[in-house]
CSV table of C-alpha atoms in Angstrom, one decimal:
chain,number,residue,atom,x,y,z
A,210,MET,CA,-20.2,-36.0,22.0
A,211,ALA,CA,-23.7,-35.9,23.5
A,212,GLY,CA,-26.2,-37.4,21.1
A,213,ASN,CA,-25.6,-35.9,17.7
A,214,ARG,CA,-24.3,-32.6,19.1
A,215,ALA,CA,-20.5,-32.0,19.2
A,216,HIS,CA,-19.1,-30.4,22.3
A,217,VAL,CA,-18.1,-26.8,21.3
A,218,VAL,CA,-14.8,-25.5,22.6
A,219,ASP,CA,-13.9,-21.9,21.8
A,220,ARG,CA,-10.8,-21.1,23.7
A,221,GLY,CA,-8.5,-20.5,20.7
A,222,LEU,CA,-4.7,-20.8,20.9
A,223,GLN,CA,-3.1,-20.4,24.3
A,224,ALA,CA,0.2,-18.6,24.2
A,225,HIS,CA,1.5,-20.4,27.3
A,226,CYS,CA,1.1,-23.7,25.5
A,227,ALA,CA,3.3,-22.7,22.5
A,228,VAL,CA,6.9,-23.7,22.9
A,229,GLU,CA,10.1,-23.1,20.9
A,230,VAL,CA,11.7,-26.5,20.0
A,231,LEU,CA,15.5,-26.2,20.0
A,232,VAL,CA,17.2,-29.2,18.2
A,233,SER,CA,20.9,-30.1,18.2
A,234,LEU,CA,22.1,-32.3,15.4
A,235,PRO,CA,25.0,-34.8,15.4
A,236,LYS,CA,27.2,-32.6,13.3
A,237,ALA,CA,29.1,-30.2,15.6
A,238,GLY,CA,27.6,-26.8,15.8
A,239,THR,CA,24.5,-27.7,13.7
A,240,ARG,CA,21.1,-26.7,15.1
A,241,ARG,CA,17.5,-26.5,14.1
A,242,ARG,CA,14.5,-24.8,15.6
A,243,GLY,CA,10.8,-25.0,15.3
A,244,SER,CA,7.5,-24.7,17.1
A,245,GLY,CA,5.5,-27.0,19.3
A,246,TYR,CA,2.3,-27.0,21.3
A,247,LEU,CA,1.5,-28.6,24.7
A,248,VAL,CA,-1.5,-30.8,23.9
A,249,ALA,CA,-1.6,-32.9,27.1
A,250,PRO,CA,0.3,-33.0,30.4
A,251,GLY,CA,4.0,-33.6,29.5
A,252,ARG,CA,3.1,-34.1,25.8
A,253,ILE,CA,4.1,-31.6,23.0
A,254,LEU,CA,3.0,-31.9,19.4
A,255,THR,CA,5.5,-30.7,16.8
A,256,ALA,CA,6.5,-31.5,13.2
A,257,ALA,CA,8.6,-34.6,12.5
A,258,HIS,CA,11.0,-32.7,10.2
A,259,VAL,CA,11.9,-30.5,13.1
A,260,VAL,CA,13.2,-33.3,15.3
A,261,ASP,CA,14.4,-35.7,12.6
A,262,GLY,CA,17.9,-36.9,13.3
A,263,ALA,CA,18.1,-34.9,16.6
A,264,SER,CA,20.9,-35.7,19.1
A,265,GLN,CA,19.2,-33.5,21.7
A,266,VAL,CA,15.9,-31.7,21.9
A,267,LEU,CA,15.1,-28.8,24.3
A,268,VAL,CA,11.8,-27.0,24.5
A,269,ARG,CA,11.4,-23.4,25.8
A,270,PHE,CA,8.2,-22.3,27.4
A,271,GLU,CA,7.1,-18.6,27.7
A,272,ALA,CA,10.0,-17.5,25.4
A,273,ASP,CA,11.2,-13.9,26.0
A,274,ARG,CA,9.0,-13.6,29.0
A,275,PRO,CA,9.8,-13.3,32.7
A,276,GLN,CA,8.5,-16.9,33.2
A,277,GLU,CA,10.8,-18.3,30.5
A,278,ARG,CA,12.1,-21.8,31.1
A,279,THR,CA,13.9,-24.4,29.1
A,280,ILE,CA,13.3,-28.2,29.6
A,281,LYS,CA,14.9,-31.2,28.0
A,282,ALA,CA,12.6,-33.3,25.9
A,283,THR,CA,12.6,-36.7,24.3
A,284,VAL,CA,11.0,-37.8,21.1
A,285,ARG,CA,8.4,-40.4,22.0
A,286,TRP,CA,6.9,-40.9,18.5
A,287,GLN,CA,7.2,-39.5,15.0
A,288,HIS,CA,5.8,-40.2,11.6
A,289,SER,CA,7.5,-38.6,8.6
A,290,GLY,CA,4.6,-39.5,6.3
A,291,ILE,CA,2.2,-37.1,8.1
A,292,ASP,CA,5.1,-34.9,9.5
A,293,VAL,CA,4.0,-35.3,13.1
A,294,ALA,CA,6.0,-36.0,16.2
A,295,VAL,CA,5.2,-36.2,19.9
A,296,LEU,CA,7.7,-35.0,22.5
A,297,VAL,CA,7.7,-35.9,26.2
A,298,VAL,CA,8.7,-33.5,28.9
A,299,PRO,CA,8.4,-33.7,32.7
A,300,HIS,CA,4.9,-32.7,33.8
A,301,THR,CA,4.5,-29.0,34.4
A,302,ASN,CA,1.7,-26.8,35.9
A,303,THR,CA,1.0,-25.3,32.6
A,304,PRO,CA,-2.7,-25.8,31.7
A,305,THR,CA,-3.2,-27.8,28.5
A,306,VAL,CA,-5.7,-27.4,25.7
A,307,SER,CA,-9.2,-28.8,25.2
A,308,PHE,CA,-10.3,-30.4,22.0
A,309,GLY,CA,-13.7,-30.5,20.3
A,310,GLN,CA,-15.0,-32.5,17.4
A,311,VAL,CA,-16.5,-31.4,14.2
A,312,GLY,CA,-19.4,-33.5,13.0
A,313,GLU,CA,-19.6,-35.0,9.5
A,314,GLN,CA,-21.0,-31.9,7.9
A,315,ASP,CA,-19.9,-28.8,6.2
A,316,ALA,CA,-18.6,-26.2,8.6
A,317,VAL,CA,-16.7,-22.9,8.7
A,318,LEU,CA,-14.0,-22.9,11.2
A,319,ARG,CA,-12.0,-20.1,12.7
A,320,CYS,CA,-8.2,-20.8,12.4
A,321,SER,CA,-5.2,-19.2,14.1
A,322,ALA,CA,-1.5,-19.6,13.8
A,323,LEU,CA,1.0,-19.3,16.6
A,324,GLY,CA,4.7,-20.2,16.8
A,325,PHE,CA,8.3,-19.3,16.0
A,326,PRO,CA,9.0,-18.3,12.4
A,327,ARG,CA,11.6,-19.9,10.2
A,328,PHE,CA,13.9,-16.9,10.2
A,329,GLY,CA,14.1,-16.6,14.0
A,330,ARG,CA,12.7,-13.6,16.0
A,331,MET,CA,11.9,-11.5,13.0
A,332,LEU,CA,10.1,-8.7,14.8
A,333,ARG,CA,10.8,-6.1,17.4
A,334,LEU,CA,8.5,-3.5,18.9
A,335,ARG,CA,8.8,-0.1,17.3
A,336,GLY,CA,10.6,2.2,19.7
A,337,SER,CA,12.2,-0.6,21.6
A,338,GLY,CA,15.7,0.9,21.4
A,339,GLY,CA,16.8,-0.5,18.1
A,340,ASP,CA,15.4,2.3,16.0
A,341,GLY,CA,18.0,4.8,14.7
A,342,GLY,CA,18.0,8.4,15.9
A,343,SER,CA,16.4,9.6,12.7
A,344,ASP,CA,13.8,6.8,12.6
A,345,MET,CA,10.4,8.3,11.9
A,346,GLY,CA,8.9,5.6,14.2
A,347,LEU,CA,10.7,7.2,17.1
A,348,TYR,CA,8.0,9.8,17.4
A,349,ALA,CA,5.1,7.5,17.0
A,350,HIS,CA,2.5,7.1,19.7
A,351,SER,CA,1.0,3.8,18.3
A,352,ARG,CA,2.5,0.4,18.8
A,353,GLY,CA,3.8,-1.6,15.8
A,354,TYR,CA,6.4,-4.1,14.9
A,355,LEU,CA,9.5,-3.9,12.6
A,356,PHE,CA,11.9,-6.5,11.2
A,357,ALA,CA,14.7,-6.9,13.8
A,358,HIS,CA,17.4,-6.9,11.1
A,359,GLU,CA,17.6,-6.0,7.4
A,360,THR,CA,18.8,-9.5,6.6
A,361,LEU,CA,15.5,-10.8,7.9
A,362,PHE,CA,13.6,-8.3,5.8
A,363,ALA,CA,15.6,-9.5,2.7
A,364,ALA,CA,15.0,-13.1,3.6
A,365,ALA,CA,11.2,-12.5,3.9
A,366,GLN,CA,11.2,-10.8,0.5
A,367,ALA,CA,13.1,-13.7,-1.1
A,368,GLN,CA,10.6,-16.2,0.5
A,369,LEU,CA,7.6,-14.4,-0.9
A,370,GLY,CA,9.2,-14.2,-4.3
A,371,PRO,CA,7.2,-12.5,-7.1
A,372,ASP,CA,4.0,-12.6,-5.1
A,373,ILE,CA,5.3,-9.6,-3.1
A,374,ASP,CA,4.8,-7.2,-6.0
A,375,THR,CA,1.0,-7.8,-5.8
A,376,TYR,CA,1.0,-6.8,-2.1
A,377,TRP,CA,3.2,-3.8,-2.8
A,378,GLU,CA,0.6,-2.5,-5.3
A,379,ARG,CA,-2.2,-3.1,-2.9
A,380,LEU,CA,-0.3,-1.2,-0.3
A,381,HIS,CA,0.4,1.7,-2.7
A,382,THR,CA,-3.3,1.9,-3.7
A,383,TRP,CA,-4.3,2.0,-0.1
A,384,ALA,CA,-1.9,4.9,0.6
A,385,GLU,CA,-3.0,6.8,-2.5
A,386,SER,CA,-6.6,6.6,-1.4
A,387,TYR,CA,-5.7,8.6,1.7
A,388,ALA,CA,-3.5,11.0,-0.2
A,389,CYS,CA,-6.4,11.8,-2.5
A,390,LYS,CA,-8.4,12.7,0.6
A,391,GLY,CA,-5.7,15.0,1.8
A,392,TRP,CA,-4.5,12.7,4.6
A,393,PRO,CA,-7.7,13.3,6.8
A,394,PRO,CA,-8.0,12.7,10.5
A,395,GLY,CA,-8.1,9.0,11.1
A,396,THR,CA,-5.4,8.2,8.5
A,397,PRO,CA,-3.6,5.0,9.7
A,398,ALA,CA,-0.4,5.7,11.6
A,399,TYR,CA,1.5,3.3,9.3
A,400,LEU,CA,0.8,5.5,6.3
A,401,LEU,CA,1.9,8.6,8.1
A,402,GLN,CA,5.3,7.3,9.2
A,403,PRO,CA,6.7,3.9,8.3
A,404,TYR,CA,5.3,3.9,4.8
A,405,GLY,CA,7.6,6.7,3.7
A,406,ARG,CA,10.6,4.9,5.0
A,407,LEU,CA,9.4,1.7,3.1
A,408,LEU,CA,9.3,3.7,-0.2
A,409,ALA,CA,12.8,4.9,0.4
A,410,GLN,CA,14.0,1.3,1.1
A,411,LEU,CA,12.4,0.2,-2.1
A,412,HIS,CA,14.1,3.1,-3.9
A,413,ASP,CA,10.7,4.2,-5.2
A,414,THR,CA,11.9,7.8,-5.7
A,415,GLY,CA,8.7,9.0,-7.4
A,416,ARG,CA,6.4,8.0,-4.6
A,417,SER,CA,8.8,8.9,-1.8
A,418,THR,CA,9.3,12.3,-3.2
A,419,ALA,CA,5.6,12.8,-3.7
A,420,LEU,CA,5.0,12.0,0.0
A,421,ALA,CA,7.9,14.1,1.3
A,422,THR,CA,6.7,17.2,-0.6
A,423,ASP,CA,3.0,16.9,0.2
A,424,VAL,CA,2.1,19.9,2.3
A,425,ARG,CA,-1.2,18.4,3.6
A,426,ARG,CA,0.8,15.4,4.8
A,427,HIS,CA,3.2,17.6,6.6
A,428,ILE,CA,0.4,19.2,8.5
A,429,ARG,CA,-1.2,15.9,9.4
A,430,MET,CA,2.1,14.4,10.6
A,431,ARG,CA,2.8,17.4,12.8
A,432,GLU,CA,-0.7,17.1,14.3
A,433,VAL,CA,-0.2,13.4,15.0
A,434,THR,CA,3.3,13.4,16.4
A,435,GLY,CA,3.4,16.9,18.0
A,436,SER,CA,6.5,18.0,16.1
A,437,ASP,CA,8.1,18.2,12.6
A,438,ALA,CA,10.9,15.6,13.3
A,439,ALA,CA,9.1,12.7,11.6
A,440,CYS,CA,8.4,14.9,8.6
A,441,LEU,CA,12.0,16.1,8.3
A,442,ALA,CA,13.2,12.5,8.7
A,443,GLU,CA,10.9,11.4,5.8
A,444,ILE,CA,12.3,14.2,3.6
A,445,ALA,CA,15.9,13.2,4.5
A,446,ALA,CA,15.1,9.5,3.6
A,447,ALA,CA,13.6,10.5,0.3
A,448,ARG,CA,16.6,12.7,-0.5
A,449,ALA,CA,19.0,9.9,0.3
A,450,SER,CA,17.1,7.6,-2.0
A,451,ALA,CA,17.0,10.1,-4.8
A,452,ARG,CA,20.8,10.7,-4.5
A,453,ARG,CA,21.4,7.0,-4.8
A,454,CYS,CA,18.9,6.3,-7.6
A,455,ALA,CA,18.9,9.5,-9.6
A,456,PRO,CA,21.8,11.7,-8.6
A,457,ASP,CA,21.4,13.8,-11.8
A,458,ASP,CA,17.8,14.6,-11.2
A,459,LEU,CA,18.3,18.1,-9.9
A,460,GLY,CA,14.6,18.9,-10.1
A,461,THR,CA,13.7,16.2,-7.5
A,462,LEU,CA,16.5,17.2,-5.3
A,463,ALA,CA,15.5,20.9,-5.5
A,464,MET,CA,11.8,20.0,-4.6
A,465,LEU,CA,13.0,18.1,-1.6
A,466,ALA,CA,15.3,20.9,-0.5
A,467,ALA,CA,12.5,23.4,-0.8
A,468,ALA,CA,10.1,21.2,1.2
A,469,GLU,CA,12.7,20.7,3.9
A,470,ASP,CA,13.4,24.4,4.2
A,471,LEU,CA,9.6,25.2,4.5
A,472,VAL,CA,9.1,22.6,7.2
A,473,ALA,CA,12.3,23.5,9.1
A,474,ARG,CA,11.4,27.2,9.1
A,475,ARG,CA,8.1,26.5,10.8
A,476,ASN,CA,10.3,26.0,13.9
A,477,GLU,CA,12.3,29.2,13.9
A,478,ALA,CA,10.4,30.5,16.9
A,479,LEU,CA,10.7,27.2,18.8
A,480,HIS,CA,12.8,27.9,21.9
A,481,PRO,CA,15.5,25.3,22.6
A,482,ASP,CA,14.4,24.9,26.2
A,483,ILE,CA,10.8,23.9,25.3
A,484,PRO,CA,11.7,20.2,24.7
A,485,ALA,CA,13.2,19.9,28.2
A,486,VAL,CA,9.8,21.0,29.6
A,487,TYR,CA,8.0,18.2,27.8
A,488,ALA,CA,10.6,15.7,28.9
A,489,ARG,CA,10.1,16.7,32.6
A,490,LEU,CA,6.3,16.2,32.1
A,491,GLY,CA,7.0,12.7,30.9
A,492,HIS,CA,6.3,13.3,27.2
A,493,THR,CA,9.6,11.8,26.0
A,494,ARG,CA,8.7,11.1,22.4
A,495,ARG,CA,7.4,14.6,21.8
A,496,ALA,CA,10.4,16.1,23.6
A,497,MET,CA,12.8,14.3,21.3
A,498,GLY,CA,10.8,15.3,18.3
A,499,LEU,CA,10.7,18.9,19.2
A,500,ALA,CA,14.5,18.9,20.1
A,501,ARG,CA,15.2,17.5,16.6
A,502,SER,CA,13.0,20.2,15.0
A,503,VAL,CA,14.8,23.2,16.5
A,504,PHE,CA,15.8,25.3,13.5
A,505,LEU,CA,19.3,26.6,14.3
A,506,PRO,CA,22.0,23.8,14.6
A,507,MET,CA,23.6,25.4,17.7
A,508,ASN,CA,20.2,25.6,19.5
A,509,ARG,CA,19.3,22.1,18.3
A,510,SER,CA,22.4,20.7,19.9
A,511,ARG,CA,21.5,22.5,23.1
A,512,ALA,CA,18.0,21.1,23.1
A,513,LEU,CA,19.3,17.6,22.6
A,514,GLN,CA,21.6,17.7,25.6
């Protein structure tokens, strides 16, 4: 403080100060994990419930990065009433945070969150190798994150409970606003690719079929990805959903079959050697998309070799 003015610090959260707290409990094979933050040299702030009853505490700096390192920590102080604990580790060269003070007046503060979620590493980068061969995200040029395992996706849904329906509706309304405009240039990449797969996972046959049979959407997806592979994958996902949820709805299955045929036949003139040319030029995603779009199965197999 200098006079009546607070010293303003605007650095925000520092990723190198965030640590993963790994706790071993007395019962054999029982572990717990949480988040901590380096607030002073050799001092890490965490929650008391994370380290309560711990037989051993380890902290991991720079998790999943080349500089990753794990250090043994000891619990120096904890208070269950305010759920705060302080861990001590050997001094490192990691820079610590600065603190400011808010005066006794109304203020609007910018807040951020950083740490390790309850369900473990829940996200993976789209296109990181875990996507299936028919994954629409395989042909995406934008970066995004997906749940690393379907169990985590289900756990997140359970954690959100009934509140998730409100967010689903907001998402659908957002998507419908772009559908009404004919999927114009600038349509968010999420709505052109992962959204269709989400509808199939939710078994929303009506919406997934509407997307998969939308000709204007087919055109935009081809322009964005450079091939029809993402579009064909979306149609296949919608058909699989329809077969599970409404196997007797022949009208829906016929619409999807017709849409698939129209999209597939746009590639009758695509030579099976074209994908290899794009691959040699370094356009791997487009090459894979084109190879999966080749019309005749025999030529498609040749293009994928």
